[in-house]
Amino acid sequence: MRKVSRAAKAWDRGFRVLAAIGAASPAVFLVSIAAIVLVESIPTIRFMGIHFLTETRWDMGNLYGALTHRNGITAPAGASYGALVFIVGTLLSSIIALIIAVPVSVGTALILAYRVRGPLGFLLNILVELLAGIPSVVIGLWGILVLVPWIANAFAPFLKSILGFIPFFGGQTGTGYSLLASGIVLAMMIVPIITATTRDLLEQVPVLAREGGLGIGMTSWEVVRYIALPYIREGFIGAVALGWGRAMGETMAVLMVSGNATNILPQNLYSPISTMAAFIANQLDSAETDASGMAVHALSELALLLLAITLATNLVARWLVRPRRREGVVAS
């Protein structure tokens, strides 16, 4: 047996320390961020209470007039901080993005994993991964120049003519700056994430299982439906959760095409909206002009709420994959 030198032992201890720091860093960062926004949110939590989640009016009040006092907190007269509009905008736009992105991502991943080979497959894989690297402001600019006019002049009237009997698809089609535009832009941004992850998962499905399915007379669709997709179920749910988290946290692209609506809930698919992340970015400068600091505290509570929703999404995704894991343990 080789004798380990003191230098080697020192390097090993150093490696263990660095590994421990690296492993603990994500948790430390998450807890630190959550603690900071929670502390900053306390004044608004005391001032608004549960009404922060149920009110639709967001008003910084009279910044140059008298101050009001409530529950031991001082705020500008007439101030009200209601986040319901931004909660609804965030959830609706991200759900629409998933409705668009998931089928597109699965279809693209299946083609990349099972149908395309050689230089063409390499090129398509590179293009998918490059799409994920496009800055959000570029996609937002494309949305302003191309997507918004197309929705206003063509797509929204078309949807209304076909599905207008459904209230959510009826009504005024608006200017194109809308919930629909936000959902499409977000879908473009999460398609590469879900596609790349799903492609890697599909490539891990055993070849013998797929070829065995074809050998007993299954069609390609049946192999995908009954062999490939069940095999990657857990990882696919994680990929969708990752895409959903990205959609809810996206800022600049949504800010540019959403219409930045405040104090009004969306009436249909073509209504302007504002999301929590976009509103924080849009209002931070003006919030800092509030000498009482309440506007910044209110934005902090909005950030805390966004963080909580994102974490809840990931916890739900983990919960969804638990039954299969238990079945696998029982079966073994």
PDB file of N, CA, C and O in Angstrom, residues 144-196:
ATOM      1  N   ILE A 144     -41.840  43.348 -30.597  1.00  0.00           N
ATOM      2  CA  ILE A 144     -42.411  44.665 -30.896  1.00  0.00           C
ATOM      3  C   ILE A 144     -42.544  44.880 -32.396  1.00  0.00           C
ATOM      4  O   ILE A 144     -43.564  45.380 -32.886  1.00  0.00           O
ATOM      5  N   LEU A 145     -41.506  44.503 -33.142  1.00  0.00           N
ATOM      6  CA  LEU A 145     -41.467  44.807 -34.575  1.00  0.00           C
ATOM      7  C   LEU A 145     -42.293  43.840 -35.416  1.00  0.00           C
ATOM      8  O   LEU A 145     -42.836  44.237 -36.462  1.00  0.00           O
ATOM      9  N   VAL A 146     -42.369  42.572 -34.991  1.00  0.00           N
ATOM     10  CA  VAL A 146     -43.003  41.554 -35.829  1.00  0.00           C
ATOM     11  C   VAL A 146     -44.236  40.952 -35.160  1.00  0.00           C
ATOM     12  O   VAL A 146     -45.326  40.927 -35.744  1.00  0.00           O
ATOM     13  N   LEU A 147     -44.067  40.442 -33.942  1.00  0.00           N
ATOM     14  CA  LEU A 147     -45.136  39.679 -33.314  1.00  0.00           C
ATOM     15  C   LEU A 147     -46.350  40.530 -32.976  1.00  0.00           C
ATOM     16  O   LEU A 147     -47.491  40.147 -33.289  1.00  0.00           O
ATOM     17  N   VAL A 148     -46.139  41.663 -32.339  1.00  0.00           N
ATOM     18  CA  VAL A 148     -47.261  42.499 -31.909  1.00  0.00           C
ATOM     19  C   VAL A 148     -48.103  42.967 -33.097  1.00  0.00           C
ATOM     20  O   VAL A 148     -49.341  42.843 -33.062  1.00  0.00           O
ATOM     21  N   PRO A 149     -47.521  43.525 -34.188  1.00  0.00           N
ATOM     22  CA  PRO A 149     -48.365  43.890 -35.345  1.00  0.00           C
ATOM     23  C   PRO A 149     -49.093  42.699 -35.949  1.00  0.00           C
ATOM     24  O   PRO A 149     -50.248  42.825 -36.386  1.00  0.00           O
ATOM     25  N   TRP A 150     -48.421  41.537 -36.009  1.00  0.00           N
ATOM     26  CA  TRP A 150     -49.067  40.350 -36.581  1.00  0.00           C
ATOM     27  C   TRP A 150     -50.258  39.922 -35.747  1.00  0.00           C
ATOM     28  O   TRP A 150     -51.324  39.558 -36.287  1.00  0.00           O
ATOM     29  N   ILE A 151     -50.120  39.955 -34.422  1.00  0.00           N
ATOM     30  CA  ILE A 151     -51.244  39.597 -33.555  1.00  0.00           C
ATOM     31  C   ILE A 151     -52.395  40.581 -33.733  1.00  0.00           C
ATOM     32  O   ILE A 151     -53.564  40.182 -33.859  1.00  0.00           O
ATOM     33  N   ALA A 152     -52.081  41.884 -33.751  1.00  0.00           N
ATOM     34  CA  ALA A 152     -53.130  42.898 -33.842  1.00  0.00           C
ATOM     35  C   ALA A 152     -53.865  42.843 -35.177  1.00  0.00           C
ATOM     36  O   ALA A 152     -55.099  42.998 -35.216  1.00  0.00           O
ATOM     37  N   ASN A 153     -53.150  42.609 -36.256  1.00  0.00           N
ATOM     38  CA  ASN A 153     -53.745  42.718 -37.595  1.00  0.00           C
ATOM     39  C   ASN A 153     -54.240  41.400 -38.167  1.00  0.00           C
ATOM     40  O   ASN A 153     -55.102  41.398 -39.051  1.00  0.00           O
ATOM     41  N   ALA A 154     -53.691  40.276 -37.707  1.00  0.00           N
ATOM     42  CA  ALA A 154     -54.032  39.001 -38.335  1.00  0.00           C
ATOM     43  C   ALA A 154     -54.450  37.928 -37.337  1.00  0.00           C
ATOM     44  O   ALA A 154     -55.559  37.383 -37.421  1.00  0.00           O
ATOM     45  N   PHE A 155     -53.585  37.599 -36.384  1.00  0.00           N
ATOM     46  CA  PHE A 155     -53.815  36.422 -35.562  1.00  0.00           C
ATOM     47  C   PHE A 155     -54.977  36.600 -34.592  1.00  0.00           C
ATOM     48  O   PHE A 155     -55.819  35.711 -34.450  1.00  0.00           O
ATOM     49  N   ALA A 156     -55.039  37.736 -33.911  1.00  0.00           N
ATOM     50  CA  ALA A 156     -56.122  37.960 -32.952  1.00  0.00           C
ATOM     51  C   ALA A 156     -57.481  37.992 -33.649  1.00  0.00           C
ATOM     52  O   ALA A 156     -58.425  37.340 -33.177  1.00  0.00           O
ATOM     53  N   PRO A 157     -57.650  38.720 -34.769  1.00  0.00           N
ATOM     54  CA  PRO A 157     -58.941  38.645 -35.475  1.00  0.00           C
ATOM     55  C   PRO A 157     -59.280  37.234 -35.941  1.00  0.00           C
ATOM     56  O   PRO A 157     -60.450  36.833 -35.923  1.00  0.00           O
ATOM     57  N   PHE A 158     -58.257  36.474 -36.355  1.00  0.00           N
ATOM     58  CA  PHE A 158     -58.502  35.093 -36.790  1.00  0.00           C
ATOM     59  C   PHE A 158     -58.997  34.237 -35.628  1.00  0.00           C
ATOM     60  O   PHE A 158     -59.978  33.488 -35.764  1.00  0.00           O
ATOM     61  N   LEU A 159     -58.322  34.328 -34.472  1.00  0.00           N
ATOM     62  CA  LEU A 159     -58.769  33.571 -33.309  1.00  0.00           C
ATOM     63  C   LEU A 159     -60.181  33.969 -32.884  1.00  0.00           C
ATOM     64  O   LEU A 159     -61.000  33.119 -32.542  1.00  0.00           O
ATOM     65  N   LYS A 160     -60.458  35.259 -32.937  1.00  0.00           N
ATOM     66  CA  LYS A 160     -61.782  35.725 -32.533  1.00  0.00           C
ATOM     67  C   LYS A 160     -62.855  35.200 -33.475  1.00  0.00           C
ATOM     68  O   LYS A 160     -63.960  34.836 -33.038  1.00  0.00           O
ATOM     69  N   SER A 161     -62.550  35.146 -34.781  1.00  0.00           N
ATOM     70  CA  SER A 161     -63.541  34.670 -35.740  1.00  0.00           C
ATOM     71  C   SER A 161     -63.860  33.191 -35.555  1.00  0.00           C
ATOM     72  O   SER A 161     -64.962  32.740 -35.864  1.00  0.00           O
ATOM     73  N   ILE A 162     -62.905  32.420 -35.040  1.00  0.00           N
ATOM     74  CA  ILE A 162     -63.108  30.984 -34.870  1.00  0.00           C
ATOM     75  C   ILE A 162     -63.607  30.641 -33.470  1.00  0.00           C
ATOM     76  O   ILE A 162     -64.532  29.843 -33.305  1.00  0.00           O
ATOM     77  N   LEU A 163     -62.999  31.243 -32.457  1.00  0.00           N
ATOM     78  CA  LEU A 163     -63.293  30.887 -31.064  1.00  0.00           C
ATOM     79  C   LEU A 163     -63.962  32.019 -30.295  1.00  0.00           C
ATOM     80  O   LEU A 163     -63.989  31.993 -29.064  1.00  0.00           O
ATOM     81  N   GLY A 164     -64.491  32.994 -31.010  1.00  0.00           N
ATOM     82  CA  GLY A 164     -65.064  34.153 -30.340  1.00  0.00           C
ATOM     83  C   GLY A 164     -66.249  33.847 -29.457  1.00  0.00           C
ATOM     84  O   GLY A 164     -66.597  34.647 -28.572  1.00  0.00           O
ATOM     85  N   PHE A 165     -66.900  32.684 -29.668  1.00  0.00           N
ATOM     86  CA  PHE A 165     -68.024  32.310 -28.808  1.00  0.00           C
ATOM     87  C   PHE A 165     -67.569  31.980 -27.387  1.00  0.00           C
ATOM     88  O   PHE A 165     -68.372  31.927 -26.467  1.00  0.00           O
ATOM     89  N   ILE A 166     -66.262  31.723 -27.206  1.00  0.00           N
ATOM     90  CA  ILE A 166     -65.704  31.521 -25.865  1.00  0.00           C
ATOM     91  C   ILE A 166     -65.303  32.893 -25.330  1.00  0.00           C
ATOM     92  O   ILE A 166     -64.539  33.608 -25.986  1.00  0.00           O
ATOM     93  N   PRO A 167     -65.797  33.297 -24.162  1.00  0.00           N
ATOM     94  CA  PRO A 167     -65.541  34.667 -23.685  1.00  0.00           C
ATOM     95  C   PRO A 167     -64.065  35.046 -23.667  1.00  0.00           C
ATOM     96  O   PRO A 167     -63.723  36.184 -23.990  1.00  0.00           O
ATOM     97  N   PHE A 168     -63.189  34.125 -23.304  1.00  0.00           N
ATOM     98  CA  PHE A 168     -61.774  34.457 -23.194  1.00  0.00           C
ATOM     99  C   PHE A 168     -61.145  34.767 -24.538  1.00  0.00           C
ATOM    100  O   PHE A 168     -60.122  35.440 -24.618  1.00  0.00           O
ATOM    101  N   PHE A 169     -61.752  34.276 -25.639  1.00  0.00           N
ATOM    102  CA  PHE A 169     -61.240  34.529 -26.985  1.00  0.00           C
ATOM    103  C   PHE A 169     -62.034  35.603 -27.716  1.00  0.00           C
ATOM    104  O   PHE A 169     -61.707  35.926 -28.855  1.00  0.00           O
ATOM    105  N   GLY A 170     -63.086  36.124 -27.099  1.00  0.00           N
ATOM    106  CA  GLY A 170     -63.897  37.158 -27.718  1.00  0.00           C
ATOM    107  C   GLY A 170     -63.502  38.544 -27.253  1.00  0.00           C
ATOM    108  O   GLY A 170     -62.451  38.743 -26.636  1.00  0.00           O
ATOM    109  N   GLY A 171     -64.342  39.534 -27.558  1.00  0.00           N
ATOM    110  CA  GLY A 171     -64.086  40.897 -27.139  1.00  0.00           C
ATOM    111  C   GLY A 171     -63.132  41.631 -28.060  1.00  0.00           C
ATOM    112  O   GLY A 171     -62.813  41.185 -29.173  1.00  0.00           O
ATOM    113  N   GLN A 172     -62.658  42.779 -27.587  1.00  0.00           N
ATOM    114  CA  GLN A 172     -61.753  43.612 -28.371  1.00  0.00           C
ATOM    115  C   GLN A 172     -60.402  42.915 -28.547  1.00  0.00           C
ATOM    116  O   GLN A 172     -59.862  42.344 -27.600  1.00  0.00           O
ATOM    117  N   THR A 173     -59.863  43.002 -29.758  1.00  0.00           N
ATOM    118  CA  THR A 173     -58.571  42.361 -30.032  1.00  0.00           C
ATOM    119  C   THR A 173     -57.392  43.239 -29.652  1.00  0.00           C
ATOM    120  O   THR A 173     -56.253  42.751 -29.604  1.00  0.00           O
ATOM    121  N   GLY A 174     -57.617  44.509 -29.391  1.00  0.00           N
ATOM    122  CA  GLY A 174     -56.571  45.366 -28.848  1.00  0.00           C
ATOM    123  C   GLY A 174     -55.477  45.737 -29.832  1.00  0.00           C
ATOM    124  O   GLY A 174     -55.626  45.614 -31.060  1.00  0.00           O
ATOM    125  N   THR A 175     -54.359  46.155 -29.285  1.00  0.00           N
ATOM    126  CA  THR A 175     -53.250  46.679 -30.088  1.00  0.00           C
ATOM    127  C   THR A 175     -52.161  45.642 -30.349  1.00  0.00           C
ATOM    128  O   THR A 175     -51.182  45.951 -31.027  1.00  0.00           O
ATOM    129  N   GLY A 176     -52.299  44.453 -29.795  1.00  0.00           N
ATOM    130  CA  GLY A 176     -51.272  43.431 -29.963  1.00  0.00           C
ATOM    131  C   GLY A 176     -50.379  43.280 -28.743  1.00  0.00           C
ATOM    132  O   GLY A 176     -49.779  42.219 -28.537  1.00  0.00           O
ATOM    133  N   TYR A 177     -50.242  44.343 -27.951  1.00  0.00           N
ATOM    134  CA  TYR A 177     -49.498  44.255 -26.689  1.00  0.00           C
ATOM    135  C   TYR A 177     -50.422  43.571 -25.682  1.00  0.00           C
ATOM    136  O   TYR A 177     -51.340  44.197 -25.158  1.00  0.00           O
ATOM    137  N   SER A 178     -50.168  42.317 -25.408  1.00  0.00           N
ATOM    138  CA  SER A 178     -51.223  41.538 -24.769  1.00  0.00           C
ATOM    139  C   SER A 178     -50.690  40.323 -24.040  1.00  0.00           C
ATOM    140  O   SER A 178     -49.495  39.998 -24.091  1.00  0.00           O
ATOM    141  N   LEU A 179     -51.616  39.653 -23.378  1.00  0.00           N
ATOM    142  CA  LEU A 179     -51.349  38.374 -22.748  1.00  0.00           C
ATOM    143  C   LEU A 179     -50.888  37.346 -23.780  1.00  0.00           C
ATOM    144  O   LEU A 179     -49.968  36.559 -23.521  1.00  0.00           O
ATOM    145  N   LEU A 180     -51.515  37.355 -24.949  1.00  0.00           N
ATOM    146  CA  LEU A 180     -51.140  36.414 -26.005  1.00  0.00           C
ATOM    147  C   LEU A 180     -49.716  36.641 -26.473  1.00  0.00           C
ATOM    148  O   LEU A 180     -48.942  35.679 -26.621  1.00  0.00           O
ATOM    149  N   ALA A 181     -49.344  37.896 -26.695  1.00  0.00           N
ATOM    150  CA  ALA A 181     -47.969  38.194 -27.117  1.00  0.00           C
ATOM    151  C   ALA A 181     -46.967  37.766 -26.051  1.00  0.00           C
ATOM    152  O   ALA A 181     -45.906  37.211 -26.363  1.00  0.00           O
ATOM    153  N   SER A 182     -47.295  38.003 -24.801  1.00  0.00           N
ATOM    154  CA  SER A 182     -46.408  37.599 -23.708  1.00  0.00           C
ATOM    155  C   SER A 182     -46.241  36.086 -23.680  1.00  0.00           C
ATOM    156  O   SER A 182     -45.122  35.572 -23.511  1.00  0.00           O
ATOM    157  N   GLY A 183     -47.341  35.352 -23.849  1.00  0.00           N
ATOM    158  CA  GLY A 183     -47.264  33.902 -23.831  1.00  0.00           C
ATOM    159  C   GLY A 183     -46.425  33.346 -24.973  1.00  0.00           C
ATOM    160  O   GLY A 183     -45.638  32.410 -24.784  1.00  0.00           O
ATOM    161  N   ILE A 184     -46.574  33.927 -26.170  1.00  0.00           N
ATOM    162  CA  ILE A 184     -45.792  33.451 -27.319  1.00  0.00           C
ATOM    163  C   ILE A 184     -44.309  33.735 -27.124  1.00  0.00           C
ATOM    164  O   ILE A 184     -43.445  32.897 -27.403  1.00  0.00           O
ATOM    165  N   VAL A 185     -43.984  34.935 -26.654  1.00  0.00           N
ATOM    166  CA  VAL A 185     -42.577  35.283 -26.414  1.00  0.00           C
ATOM    167  C   VAL A 185     -41.966  34.367 -25.358  1.00  0.00           C
ATOM    168  O   VAL A 185     -40.835  33.880 -25.507  1.00  0.00           O
ATOM    169  N   LEU A 186     -42.706  34.125 -24.290  1.00  0.00           N
ATOM    170  CA  LEU A 186     -42.195  33.233 -23.248  1.00  0.00           C
ATOM    171  C   LEU A 186     -42.025  31.813 -23.786  1.00  0.00           C
ATOM    172  O   LEU A 186     -41.069  31.118 -23.432  1.00  0.00           O
ATOM    173  N   ALA A 187     -42.949  31.374 -24.628  1.00  0.00           N
ATOM    174  CA  ALA A 187     -42.820  30.039 -25.220  1.00  0.00           C
ATOM    175  C   ALA A 187     -41.544  29.928 -26.041  1.00  0.00           C
ATOM    176  O   ALA A 187     -40.839  28.904 -25.978  1.00  0.00           O
ATOM    177  N   MET A 188     -41.228  30.964 -26.797  1.00  0.00           N
ATOM    178  CA  MET A 188     -39.986  30.945 -27.572  1.00  0.00           C
ATOM    179  C   MET A 188     -38.764  30.819 -26.676  1.00  0.00           C
ATOM    180  O   MET A 188     -37.774  30.181 -27.045  1.00  0.00           O
ATOM    181  N   MET A 189     -38.836  31.386 -25.486  1.00  0.00           N
ATOM    182  CA  MET A 189     -37.679  31.392 -24.606  1.00  0.00           C
ATOM    183  C   MET A 189     -37.522  30.088 -23.832  1.00  0.00           C
ATOM    184  O   MET A 189     -36.409  29.754 -23.414  1.00  0.00           O
ATOM    185  N   ILE A 190     -38.609  29.348 -23.627  1.00  0.00           N
ATOM    186  CA  ILE A 190     -38.490  28.110 -22.856  1.00  0.00           C
ATOM    187  C   ILE A 190     -38.454  26.868 -23.741  1.00  0.00           C
ATOM    188  O   ILE A 190     -38.101  25.784 -23.257  1.00  0.00           O
ATOM    189  N   VAL A 191     -38.814  26.999 -25.012  1.00  0.00           N
ATOM    190  CA  VAL A 191     -38.734  25.845 -25.917  1.00  0.00           C
ATOM    191  C   VAL A 191     -37.335  25.245 -25.958  1.00  0.00           C
ATOM    192  O   VAL A 191     -37.171  24.015 -25.873  1.00  0.00           O
ATOM    193  N   PRO A 192     -36.257  26.037 -26.099  1.00  0.00           N
ATOM    194  CA  PRO A 192     -34.925  25.424 -26.140  1.00  0.00           C
ATOM    195  C   PRO A 192     -34.568  24.670 -24.863  1.00  0.00           C
ATOM    196  O   PRO A 192     -33.921  23.619 -24.925  1.00  0.00           O
ATOM    197  N   ILE A 193     -34.989  25.182 -23.708  1.00  0.00           N
ATOM    198  CA  ILE A 193     -34.677  24.524 -22.435  1.00  0.00           C
ATOM    199  C   ILE A 193     -35.364  23.165 -22.356  1.00  0.00           C
ATOM    200  O   ILE A 193     -34.734  22.141 -22.065  1.00  0.00           O
ATOM    201  N   ILE A 194     -36.671  23.135 -22.626  1.00  0.00           N
ATOM    202  CA  ILE A 194     -37.411  21.877 -22.545  1.00  0.00           C
ATOM    203  C   ILE A 194     -36.961  20.924 -23.637  1.00  0.00           C
ATOM    204  O   ILE A 194     -36.829  19.711 -23.414  1.00  0.00           O
ATOM    205  N   THR A 195     -36.704  21.447 -24.840  1.00  0.00           N
ATOM    206  CA  THR A 195     -36.300  20.594 -25.954  1.00  0.00           C
ATOM    207  C   THR A 195     -34.965  19.915 -25.683  1.00  0.00           C
ATOM    208  O   THR A 195     -34.821  18.697 -25.865  1.00  0.00           O
ATOM    209  N   ALA A 196     -33.971  20.692 -25.275  1.00  0.00           N
ATOM    210  CA  ALA A 196     -32.639  20.127 -25.052  1.00  0.00           C
ATOM    211  C   ALA A 196     -32.668  19.070 -23.947  1.00  0.00           C
ATOM    212  O   ALA A 196     -32.052  18.004 -24.073  1.00  0.00           O
TER     213      ALA A 196
END
